[in-house]
């Protein structure tokens, strides 16, 4: 059994959502003058619109795309796109992790469509050459629960007939997104910039807006997912008007994160920070004999939601229930020391570790966390006998 490390991460937050707040964050520092105001008050609408303008600037979204808020974080944003746009064409869903499988079930079981599914086991990516761009294609850019991302945009056709509907919630602000090849891009406040949960964002290309203007699904669309008015796409949503009552404090929190991102150098610096965190963790994985990346291929490994698998034969010999119990014990050991919080994988993912390495995490904290991971592993393994 190894001794407990002497140094703990200064900011031991490695959850994949909500993710760590930005360095130097203070709740007391958020503006409070609009709290208690009506959601339709001109000053409030303007503040929401300011948040959209900042989002566009930091994420480098082209002026051709419209940004809107949605209820329900990224889930609400994706489902607003599915409910409001699908059915005009055949549908293909690329599903290689939990949320891709969720969107597949939505399209098939709840919308009653007959999607073609491109699937792959955990840690792998489907054959993207099979993407059929005569169809609407729904896919995650980065699999938050599997640690797998698409390696590039080469597989997305420039001359596509269908829409490219991309769940980018754990890629936005951490990976370059090819806006000319994406028609719907969704993300939430709670992922890459550490915002509070509950609000999602959609970026809609002119082709996506045209779909909303011209297509009327024969299904009822709940108000919370409705992006249209009697004429087509509801243009007011692109001006900061909310579909329902959003938290003003959550918007102020989002603006704070965006201003921090802008102040440190914008998207290029956010990506650099993410890549540096990932590199620090990857260096540890390379020299540690009981852990490895869940995805075998380096080019498809996520740099944000980094998913790892146990390679030690003592863990492999355990049945599935015992392996999950091992992860629970691993987590309890770390959190009992306030050393590393929320390093467990998604409940539907294989047993292992998952550490968020996005831009609000510091390299020094990734480095400081790794001896604690070693201590927790050796302690938990020692308890097996």
Coordinates of C-alpha atoms in Angstrom, one line a residue:
X1 CA 0.0 0.0 0.0
X2 CA 1.4 3.4 -0.9
X3 CA 1.3 6.5 1.3
X4 CA -1.2 9.3 0.8
X5 CA 0.3 12.0 -1.4
X6 CA 1.3 15.3 0.2
X7 CA -0.3 17.7 -2.3
X8 CA -3.9 17.9 -3.3
X9 CA -5.3 19.7 -6.3
X10 CA -6.2 23.3 -5.4
X11 CA -9.4 22.9 -7.4
X12 CA -10.3 19.2 -7.2
X13 CA -13.3 19.3 -9.5
X14 CA -13.3 16.9 -12.5
X15 CA -17.0 16.4 -13.1
X16 CA -18.1 16.1 -16.8
X17 CA -21.1 18.3 -16.0
X18 CA -21.6 20.7 -14.5
X19 CA -17.9 21.2 -15.0
X20 CA -15.4 23.2 -12.9
X21 CA -16.1 26.9 -12.6
X22 CA -13.5 29.2 -14.2
X23 CA -10.4 30.0 -12.2
X24 CA -11.0 32.9 -9.8
X25 CA -14.8 32.5 -10.0
X26 CA -16.9 34.2 -7.3
X27 CA -20.7 34.0 -7.0
X28 CA -20.6 37.3 -5.1
X29 CA -19.1 38.9 -8.2
X30 CA -22.1 38.4 -10.4
X31 CA -24.3 41.4 -11.2
X32 CA -27.5 41.3 -9.3
X33 CA -29.4 44.4 -10.4
X34 CA -31.8 42.5 -12.7
X35 CA -32.7 39.8 -10.3
X36 CA -36.4 39.8 -9.6
X37 CA -37.2 41.6 -12.9
X38 CA -39.7 40.1 -15.4
X39 CA -38.3 37.9 -18.2
X40 CA -39.8 40.1 -20.9
X41 CA -38.5 43.4 -19.4
X42 CA -36.4 45.2 -22.1
X43 CA -33.3 45.4 -19.9
X44 CA -33.5 41.6 -19.2
X45 CA -34.1 40.7 -22.9
X46 CA -31.1 42.9 -23.8
X47 CA -28.9 41.1 -21.2
X48 CA -29.9 37.8 -22.6
X49 CA -29.1 39.1 -26.1
X50 CA -25.7 40.3 -24.8
X51 CA -25.1 36.7 -23.7
X52 CA -25.8 35.5 -27.2
X53 CA -23.5 38.1 -28.7
X54 CA -20.7 37.1 -26.4
X55 CA -21.3 33.4 -27.1
X56 CA -21.0 34.1 -30.9
X57 CA -17.8 36.1 -30.4
X58 CA -16.0 33.6 -28.2
X59 CA -17.1 30.5 -30.1
X60 CA -16.5 32.3 -33.4
X61 CA -19.9 31.5 -34.8
X62 CA -20.4 33.0 -38.3
X63 CA -23.0 35.8 -38.7
X64 CA -24.9 33.5 -41.0
X65 CA -25.9 31.3 -38.1
X66 CA -28.7 32.3 -35.6
X67 CA -28.1 31.6 -31.9
X68 CA -31.0 30.9 -29.5
X69 CA -31.5 29.7 -25.9
X70 CA -33.5 26.6 -25.1
X71 CA -34.8 25.1 -21.8
X72 CA -33.3 21.9 -20.6
X73 CA -29.6 22.3 -21.2
X74 CA -28.2 20.4 -24.2
X75 CA -30.9 17.8 -24.0
X76 CA -33.5 20.4 -24.6
X77 CA -31.6 21.9 -27.4
X78 CA -31.1 18.6 -29.2
X79 CA -34.7 17.6 -28.7
X80 CA -36.0 20.9 -30.0
X81 CA -34.1 20.2 -33.2
X82 CA -35.4 16.7 -33.4
X83 CA -39.0 17.5 -32.7
X84 CA -39.1 20.6 -34.9
X85 CA -37.0 19.6 -37.9
X86 CA -37.1 15.8 -38.4
X87 CA -39.5 14.0 -40.7
X88 CA -39.0 16.1 -43.8
X89 CA -36.3 13.6 -45.0
X90 CA -35.1 10.2 -44.0
X91 CA -33.0 10.2 -40.9
X92 CA -29.7 8.7 -39.9
X93 CA -28.4 8.7 -36.3
X94 CA -24.7 8.2 -35.4
X95 CA -24.8 6.6 -32.0
X96 CA -21.5 5.6 -30.3
X97 CA -22.2 6.6 -26.7
X98 CA -25.1 7.1 -24.3
X99 CA -26.5 10.3 -25.7
X100 CA -26.3 9.3 -29.3
X101 CA -28.3 6.2 -28.3
X102 CA -30.8 8.5 -26.5
X103 CA -31.3 10.6 -29.7
X104 CA -31.8 7.3 -31.6
X105 CA -34.5 6.2 -29.2
X106 CA -36.1 9.7 -29.4
X107 CA -36.3 9.5 -33.2
X108 CA -37.5 6.0 -33.3
X109 CA -39.7 5.5 -30.3
X110 CA -41.1 9.0 -29.6
X111 CA -41.2 10.6 -33.0
X112 CA -42.2 7.4 -34.7
X113 CA -39.7 7.7 -37.5
X114 CA -37.6 4.9 -38.9
X115 CA -34.0 6.1 -38.6
X116 CA -31.0 4.2 -39.9
X117 CA -28.5 3.7 -37.0
X118 CA -24.7 3.8 -37.3
X119 CA -23.5 2.3 -34.0
X120 CA -20.3 1.2 -32.4
X121 CA -19.2 -0.4 -29.1
X122 CA -18.0 1.8 -26.3
X123 CA -14.6 3.3 -27.1
X124 CA -15.1 2.9 -30.8
X125 CA -16.5 5.1 -33.7
X126 CA -18.9 3.9 -36.4
X127 CA -17.7 3.8 -40.0
X128 CA -18.4 7.5 -40.9
X129 CA -18.0 6.8 -44.6
X130 CA -21.5 5.2 -44.3
X131 CA -23.0 8.6 -43.5
X132 CA -25.8 9.3 -46.1
X133 CA -26.1 13.0 -46.6
X134 CA -29.3 12.7 -48.6
X135 CA -30.7 12.2 -45.1
X136 CA -30.8 14.3 -42.0
X137 CA -27.8 13.1 -39.9
X138 CA -27.9 13.4 -36.1
X139 CA -24.6 12.9 -34.3
X140 CA -22.4 13.9 -31.3
X141 CA -19.2 15.6 -32.1
X142 CA -17.7 14.4 -28.8
X143 CA -19.1 11.5 -26.8
X144 CA -19.2 12.7 -23.2
X145 CA -19.9 9.2 -21.9
X146 CA -17.4 7.3 -24.1
X147 CA -14.5 9.6 -24.5
X148 CA -14.8 9.2 -28.3
X149 CA -14.9 12.1 -30.7
X150 CA -15.1 12.4 -34.5
X151 CA -11.6 13.1 -35.7
X152 CA -12.5 15.7 -38.3
X153 CA -15.2 17.0 -40.6
X154 CA -14.1 15.4 -43.8
X155 CA -16.9 12.9 -43.6
X156 CA -19.6 15.6 -43.7
X157 CA -20.6 16.5 -47.3
X158 CA -20.4 20.0 -48.5
X159 CA -23.2 19.3 -50.9
X160 CA -25.4 17.6 -48.4
X161 CA -29.1 17.5 -49.0
X162 CA -30.0 16.8 -45.4
X163 CA -29.2 18.7 -42.3
X164 CA -26.1 18.0 -40.1
X165 CA -27.5 18.1 -36.6
X166 CA -24.6 18.0 -34.1
X167 CA -24.7 17.6 -30.4
X168 CA -21.5 19.5 -29.5
X169 CA -22.1 20.0 -25.8
X170 CA -18.7 18.6 -24.6
X171 CA -16.9 19.9 -27.7
X172 CA -17.9 23.6 -27.8
X173 CA -15.3 25.9 -26.5
X174 CA -12.7 23.1 -26.4
X175 CA -12.5 21.9 -30.0
X176 CA -12.6 23.7 -33.4
X177 CA -16.0 23.2 -35.0
X178 CA -16.5 23.4 -38.8
X179 CA -19.4 25.8 -39.0
X180 CA -19.7 25.6 -42.8
X181 CA -20.5 21.8 -42.4
X182 CA -22.9 22.0 -39.5
X183 CA -26.5 23.1 -39.7
X184 CA -27.6 22.7 -36.1
X185 CA -25.0 22.8 -33.3
X186 CA -26.2 22.4 -29.7
X187 CA -24.4 22.8 -26.3
X188 CA -25.2 23.7 -22.7
X189 CA -23.9 26.2 -20.2
X190 CA -22.8 23.5 -17.9
X191 CA -20.1 21.8 -19.9
X192 CA -17.0 23.4 -21.3
X193 CA -17.2 26.8 -19.6
X194 CA -18.5 25.6 -16.3
X195 CA -21.8 27.5 -16.4
X196 CA -24.8 26.6 -14.3
X197 CA -27.2 23.9 -15.6
X198 CA -30.7 24.2 -17.2
X199 CA -30.2 26.3 -20.3
X200 CA -29.0 25.1 -23.7
X201 CA -27.9 27.0 -26.9
X202 CA -28.6 26.2 -30.5
X203 CA -26.7 27.6 -33.5
X204 CA -28.8 27.4 -36.6
X205 CA -27.4 27.6 -40.1
X206 CA -29.5 29.3 -42.9
X207 CA -30.4 25.8 -44.1
X208 CA -31.8 24.9 -40.6
X209 CA -33.7 28.2 -40.4
X210 CA -35.2 27.4 -43.9
X211 CA -36.3 24.0 -42.6
X212 CA -38.2 25.7 -39.7
X213 CA -39.7 28.2 -42.1
X214 CA -41.0 25.7 -44.5
X215 CA -41.6 22.4 -42.7
X216 CA -44.6 21.7 -40.5
X217 CA -44.3 18.3 -38.7
X218 CA -47.6 16.4 -38.2
X219 CA -46.8 15.9 -34.6
X220 CA -47.6 18.1 -31.6
X221 CA -44.5 20.0 -30.4
X222 CA -44.5 21.0 -26.7
X223 CA -44.1 24.7 -26.0
X224 CA -40.7 24.1 -24.4
X225 CA -39.4 22.7 -27.6
X226 CA -41.2 25.0 -30.0
X227 CA -38.9 27.1 -32.2
X228 CA -41.6 28.4 -34.5
X229 CA -44.5 30.9 -34.5
X230 CA -47.3 31.0 -37.0
X231 CA -45.0 32.2 -39.8
X232 CA -42.1 29.8 -39.4
X233 CA -38.9 30.2 -37.3
X234 CA -39.6 32.6 -34.4
X235 CA -37.0 35.3 -35.1
X236 CA -37.5 36.8 -31.7
X237 CA -35.6 33.9 -30.2
X238 CA -32.5 35.1 -31.9
X239 CA -32.8 38.4 -30.2
X240 CA -32.6 37.1 -26.6
X241 CA -36.3 36.4 -26.1
X242 CA -36.7 33.2 -24.0
X243 CA -39.0 30.3 -24.8
X244 CA -40.0 30.2 -21.1
X245 CA -38.8 31.8 -17.9
X246 CA -35.1 31.4 -17.5
X247 CA -32.9 32.1 -14.5
X248 CA -31.4 35.6 -14.8
X249 CA -28.7 34.6 -12.3
X250 CA -27.8 31.7 -14.6
X251 CA -27.5 34.1 -17.5
X252 CA -25.2 36.3 -15.5
X253 CA -23.1 33.3 -14.6
X254 CA -22.8 32.5 -18.3
X255 CA -21.8 36.0 -19.2
X256 CA -19.2 35.9 -16.5
X257 CA -17.7 32.7 -18.0
X258 CA -17.7 34.2 -21.5
X259 CA -16.1 37.4 -20.3
X260 CA -13.3 35.3 -18.7
X261 CA -12.9 33.3 -21.9
X262 CA -12.7 36.5 -24.0
X263 CA -10.2 38.1 -21.5
X264 CA -7.7 35.2 -21.6
X265 CA -7.5 35.1 -25.4
X266 CA -10.7 33.6 -26.7
X267 CA -11.3 30.2 -28.4
X268 CA -7.7 29.5 -29.3
X269 CA -6.6 29.9 -25.7
X270 CA -9.6 27.7 -24.5
X271 CA -8.5 25.0 -26.9
X272 CA -4.8 25.3 -25.8
X273 CA -5.8 25.0 -22.2
X274 CA -7.9 21.9 -22.9
X275 CA -5.2 20.3 -24.9
X276 CA -2.6 21.0 -22.2
X277 CA -4.8 19.4 -19.5
X278 CA -5.4 16.3 -21.7
X279 CA -1.6 16.0 -22.4
X280 CA -0.9 16.1 -18.7
X281 CA -3.3 13.3 -18.1
X282 CA -2.2 11.3 -21.1
X283 CA 1.4 11.4 -19.9
X284 CA 0.3 9.8 -16.6
X285 CA -1.7 7.2 -18.4
X286 CA 1.3 6.3 -20.6
X287 CA 3.4 5.5 -17.6
X288 CA 0.7 3.8 -15.4
X289 CA 0.3 0.0 -16.0
X290 CA -3.2 -0.4 -14.6
X291 CA -5.1 2.2 -16.7
X292 CA -5.5 3.0 -20.3
X293 CA -7.8 5.1 -22.5
X294 CA -11.2 3.5 -23.3
X295 CA -10.8 4.4 -27.0
X296 CA -7.8 2.6 -28.4
X297 CA -7.2 5.0 -31.3
X298 CA -5.5 8.2 -30.3
X299 CA -7.2 10.2 -33.1
X300 CA -10.7 9.6 -31.8
X301 CA -9.9 10.3 -28.1
X302 CA -11.8 13.1 -26.4
X303 CA -9.7 15.9 -25.0
X304 CA -12.4 17.0 -22.6
X305 CA -14.4 14.1 -21.3
X306 CA -11.5 11.7 -20.9
X307 CA -12.7 8.1 -20.3
X308 CA -10.3 5.5 -19.0
X309 CA -10.5 1.7 -18.5
X310 CA -8.8 -0.6 -15.9
X311 CA -6.3 -2.9 -17.4
X312 CA -5.2 -4.6 -14.2
X313 CA -6.0 -8.4 -14.3
X314 CA -7.3 -8.3 -10.8
X315 CA -10.1 -5.9 -11.9
X316 CA -10.7 -7.8 -15.1
X317 CA -11.3 -10.9 -13.1
X318 CA -14.3 -9.3 -11.2
X319 CA -17.8 -9.6 -12.6
X320 CA -19.6 -6.5 -13.7
X321 CA -21.3 -5.8 -10.4
X322 CA -18.0 -6.1 -8.5
X323 CA -16.3 -3.8 -11.0
X324 CA -18.9 -1.2 -10.4
X325 CA -18.5 -1.6 -6.7
X326 CA -14.8 -1.1 -7.1
X327 CA -15.4 2.2 -8.8
X328 CA -17.7 3.3 -6.0
X329 CA -15.0 2.5 -3.5
X330 CA -12.4 4.3 -5.6
X331 CA -14.6 7.4 -5.7
X332 CA -15.3 7.2 -1.9
X333 CA -11.6 7.1 -1.1
X334 CA -10.8 10.1 -3.2
X335 CA -13.8 12.2 -2.1
X336 CA -13.2 11.2 1.6
X337 CA -9.9 13.0 1.3
X338 CA -11.4 15.9 -0.8
X339 CA -8.7 15.1 -3.3
X340 CA -10.6 14.4 -6.5
X341 CA -14.3 14.8 -7.0
X342 CA -16.6 13.1 -9.5
X343 CA -14.2 10.9 -11.4
X344 CA -16.6 8.1 -12.0
X345 CA -17.8 7.2 -15.5
X346 CA -21.4 7.7 -16.7
X347 CA -23.8 5.1 -15.2
X348 CA -24.2 3.4 -18.5
X349 CA -20.6 3.3 -19.4
X350 CA -18.1 0.5 -18.7
X351 CA -16.4 0.7 -15.2
X352 CA -13.4 2.9 -15.2
X353 CA -12.5 6.6 -14.6
X354 CA -13.7 9.8 -16.3
X355 CA -11.9 13.1 -15.7
X356 CA -12.9 16.4 -17.3
X357 CA -9.9 18.2 -18.9
X358 CA -11.7 21.2 -20.3
X359 CA -10.5 24.7 -20.3
X360 CA -11.7 25.7 -16.8
X361 CA -9.4 23.0 -15.3
X362 CA -5.8 23.8 -14.5
X363 CA -2.8 21.7 -15.6
X364 CA -1.4 21.8 -12.1
X365 CA -4.5 20.2 -10.7
X366 CA -4.5 17.4 -13.3
X367 CA -0.9 16.7 -12.3
X368 CA -1.7 16.8 -8.6
X369 CA -4.7 14.5 -9.0
X370 CA -2.7 11.6 -10.5
X371 CA -0.8 10.5 -7.4
X372 CA -4.2 10.4 -5.6
X373 CA -5.6 8.2 -8.4
X374 CA -2.7 5.8 -7.8
X375 CA -3.2 5.9 -4.0
X376 CA -7.0 5.2 -4.4
X377 CA -6.3 2.3 -6.8
X378 CA -3.7 0.6 -4.6
X379 CA -5.9 1.1 -1.5
X380 CA -9.0 -0.3 -3.2
X381 CA -7.2 -3.2 -4.8
X382 CA -5.7 -4.0 -1.4
X383 CA -9.2 -4.3 0.0
X384 CA -10.2 -6.9 -2.6
X385 CA -8.1 -9.6 -0.9

